Coordinates of C-alpha atoms in Angstrom, one line a residue:
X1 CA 13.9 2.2 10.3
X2 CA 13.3 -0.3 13.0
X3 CA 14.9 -3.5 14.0
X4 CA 13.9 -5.2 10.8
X5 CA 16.6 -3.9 8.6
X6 CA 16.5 -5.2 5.6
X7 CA 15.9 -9.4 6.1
X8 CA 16.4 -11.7 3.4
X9 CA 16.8 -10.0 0.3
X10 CA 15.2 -7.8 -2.4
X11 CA 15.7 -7.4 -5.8
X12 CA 16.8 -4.2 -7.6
X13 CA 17.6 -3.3 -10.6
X14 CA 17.6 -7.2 -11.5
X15 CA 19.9 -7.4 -8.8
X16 CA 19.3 -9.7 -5.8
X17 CA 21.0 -7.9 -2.7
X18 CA 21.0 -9.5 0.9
X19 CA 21.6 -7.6 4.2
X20 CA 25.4 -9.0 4.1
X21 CA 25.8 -7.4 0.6
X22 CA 25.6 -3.9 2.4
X23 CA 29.1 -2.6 3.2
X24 CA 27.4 1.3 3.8
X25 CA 24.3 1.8 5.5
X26 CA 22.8 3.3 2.5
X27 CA 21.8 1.9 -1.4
X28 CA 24.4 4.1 -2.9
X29 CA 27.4 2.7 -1.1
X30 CA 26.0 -0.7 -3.1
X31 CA 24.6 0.4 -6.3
X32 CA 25.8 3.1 -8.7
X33 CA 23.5 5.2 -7.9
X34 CA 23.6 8.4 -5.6
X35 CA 21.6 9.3 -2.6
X36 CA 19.0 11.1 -3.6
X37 CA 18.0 8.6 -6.2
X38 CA 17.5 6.1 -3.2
X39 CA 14.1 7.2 -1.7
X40 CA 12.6 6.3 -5.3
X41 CA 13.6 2.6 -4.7
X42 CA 12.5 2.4 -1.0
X43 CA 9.3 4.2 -1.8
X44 CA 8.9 1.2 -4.3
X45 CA 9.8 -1.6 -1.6
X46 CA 7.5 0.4 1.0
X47 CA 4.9 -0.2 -1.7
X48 CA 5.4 -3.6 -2.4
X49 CA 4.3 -6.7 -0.3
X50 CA 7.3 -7.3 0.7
X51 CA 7.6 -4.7 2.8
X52 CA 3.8 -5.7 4.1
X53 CA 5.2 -8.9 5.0
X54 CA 8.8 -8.0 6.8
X55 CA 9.7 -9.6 10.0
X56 CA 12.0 -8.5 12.9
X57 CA 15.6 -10.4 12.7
X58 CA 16.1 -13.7 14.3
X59 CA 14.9 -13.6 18.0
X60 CA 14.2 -9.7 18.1
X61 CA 10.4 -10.1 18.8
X62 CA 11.4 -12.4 21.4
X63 CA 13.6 -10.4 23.2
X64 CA 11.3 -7.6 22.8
X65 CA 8.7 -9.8 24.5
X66 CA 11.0 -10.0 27.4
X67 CA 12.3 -6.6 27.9
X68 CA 8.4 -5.3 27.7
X69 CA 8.1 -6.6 31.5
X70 CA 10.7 -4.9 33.0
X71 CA 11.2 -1.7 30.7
X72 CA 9.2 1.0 28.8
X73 CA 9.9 0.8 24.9
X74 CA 9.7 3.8 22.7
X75 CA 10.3 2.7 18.9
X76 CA 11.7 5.8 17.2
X77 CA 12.1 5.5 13.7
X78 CA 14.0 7.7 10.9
X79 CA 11.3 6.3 8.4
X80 CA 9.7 8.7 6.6
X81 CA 6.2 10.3 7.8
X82 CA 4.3 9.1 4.7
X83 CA 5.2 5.6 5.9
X84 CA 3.5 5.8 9.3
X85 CA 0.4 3.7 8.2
X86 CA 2.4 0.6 7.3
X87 CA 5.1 1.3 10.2
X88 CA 2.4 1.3 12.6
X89 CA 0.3 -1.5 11.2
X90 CA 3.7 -3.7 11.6
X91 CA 3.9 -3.4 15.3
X92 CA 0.1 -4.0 15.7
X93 CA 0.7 -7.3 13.9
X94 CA 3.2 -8.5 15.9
X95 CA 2.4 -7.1 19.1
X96 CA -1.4 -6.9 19.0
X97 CA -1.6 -6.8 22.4
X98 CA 1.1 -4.0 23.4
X99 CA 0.5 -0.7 22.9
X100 CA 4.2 0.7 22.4
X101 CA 4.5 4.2 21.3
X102 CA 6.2 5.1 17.8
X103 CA 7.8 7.9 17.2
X104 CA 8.9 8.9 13.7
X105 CA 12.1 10.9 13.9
X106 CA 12.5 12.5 10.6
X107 CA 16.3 12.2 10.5
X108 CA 16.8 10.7 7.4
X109 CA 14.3 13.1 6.1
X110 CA 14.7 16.3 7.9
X111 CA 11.0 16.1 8.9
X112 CA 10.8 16.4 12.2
X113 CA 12.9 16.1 15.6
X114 CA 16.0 13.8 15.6
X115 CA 16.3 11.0 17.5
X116 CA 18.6 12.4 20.1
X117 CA 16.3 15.2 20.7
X118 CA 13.3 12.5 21.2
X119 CA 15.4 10.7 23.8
X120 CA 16.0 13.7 25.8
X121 CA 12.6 14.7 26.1
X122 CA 11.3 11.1 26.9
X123 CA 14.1 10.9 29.3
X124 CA 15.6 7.7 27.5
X125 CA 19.6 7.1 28.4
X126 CA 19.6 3.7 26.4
X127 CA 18.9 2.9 22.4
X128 CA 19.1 -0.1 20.3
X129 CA 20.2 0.6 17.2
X130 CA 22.4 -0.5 14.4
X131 CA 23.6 2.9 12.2
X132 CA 27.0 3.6 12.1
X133 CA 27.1 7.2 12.0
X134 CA 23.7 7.8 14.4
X135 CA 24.9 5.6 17.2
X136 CA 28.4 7.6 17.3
X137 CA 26.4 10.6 17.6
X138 CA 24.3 9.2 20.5
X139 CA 27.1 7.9 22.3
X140 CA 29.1 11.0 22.2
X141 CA 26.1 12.9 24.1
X142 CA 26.1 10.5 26.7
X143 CA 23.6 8.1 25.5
X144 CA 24.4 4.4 25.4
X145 CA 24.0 2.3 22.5
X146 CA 23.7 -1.5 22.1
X147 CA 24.8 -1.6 18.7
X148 CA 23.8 -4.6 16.5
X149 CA 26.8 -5.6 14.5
X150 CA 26.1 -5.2 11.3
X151 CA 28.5 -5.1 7.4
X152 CA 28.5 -1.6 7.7
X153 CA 29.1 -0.6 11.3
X154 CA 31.4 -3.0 11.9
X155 CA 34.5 -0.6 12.6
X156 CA 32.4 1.7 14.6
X157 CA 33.8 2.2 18.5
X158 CA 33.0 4.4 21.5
X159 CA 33.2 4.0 25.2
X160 CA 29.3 4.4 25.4
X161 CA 28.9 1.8 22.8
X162 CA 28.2 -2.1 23.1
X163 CA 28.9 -3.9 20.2
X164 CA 26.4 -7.6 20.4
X165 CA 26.0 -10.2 17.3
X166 CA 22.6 -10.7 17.7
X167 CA 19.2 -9.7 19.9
X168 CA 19.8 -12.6 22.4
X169 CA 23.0 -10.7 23.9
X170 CA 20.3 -7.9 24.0
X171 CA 18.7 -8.6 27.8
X172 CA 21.7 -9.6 29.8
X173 CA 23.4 -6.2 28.8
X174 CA 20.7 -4.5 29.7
X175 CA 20.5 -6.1 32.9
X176 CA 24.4 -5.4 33.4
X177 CA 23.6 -1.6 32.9
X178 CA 20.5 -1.6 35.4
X179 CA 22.5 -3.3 37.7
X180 CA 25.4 -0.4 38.0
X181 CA 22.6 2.3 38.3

């Protein structure tokens, strides 16, 4: 998944579900339904054109803008290989002028390498991300984790863990944490 999370809402099941509806990370911990039956329903929002026409939260594309002149960005995503088409067809619409590299993880799939192991090989000591469990993992190898507060991280703490409210707090942490290097 990237930064877009899940914006707006979707309906399933005949239910209408926003982003602040989501007190787990996954479907299950919202619908009665278990985890294995959620790739069905995200295959079917992959397919839709809603998924086609997702945008980055409020002021993400900005920032990412911004950090793109002093930084190299890696996007590494736990979306599934199948959806690399789409995935990459996103950031080409957005950022038709960049040509970040996207690396498909395969940890929610068990597909591939895991995002951890991707950082150490590119070398990268800081991630954006917003999953509760993940970024507690990342943070207690030494990597450190802007964390984007979300319903279902929200009790989630670690010394190599900042917690921000949005993706304009993003640039002057960063900037905090080059600064002490």
């Amino acid at each position: 998944r990237d930064s877009g999370k899940i914006s707006g809402f979707f309906l399933i099941n005949n239910k209408n579900i926003k982003a602040e509806d989501f007190e787990g990370y996954y479907l299950s911990s919202l619908l009665p339904i278990t985890k294995e039956e959620e790739y069905p329903l995200w295959k079917k929002y992959h397919d839709s054109e809603h998924f086609d026409n997702m945008d980055f939260l409020e002021n993400a594309r900005e920032v990412i803008d911004l950090l793109k002149k002093e930084h190299e960005l890696v996007f590494i995503t736990a979306r599934p290989p199948e959806w690399k088409e789409k995935t990459v067809n996103f950031f080409r619409k957005h950022f038709p002028n960049d040509n970040f590299e996207i690396v498909f993880s395969g940890d929610e799939y068990k597909s591939g390498k895991g995002k951890k192991e991707i950082c150490d090989e590119k070398g990268i000591n800081l991630i954006i991300e917003d999953h509760h469990e993940k970024c507690k993992e990342y943070a207690s190898q030494g990597i450190k984790v802007i964390l984007i507060s979300q319903p279902w991280n929200k009790n989630v703490e670690h010394g190599n863990i900042i917690k921000v409210d949005n993706w304009n707090q993003i640039p002057e942490i960063i900037k905090n944490i080059d600064n002490k290097k």
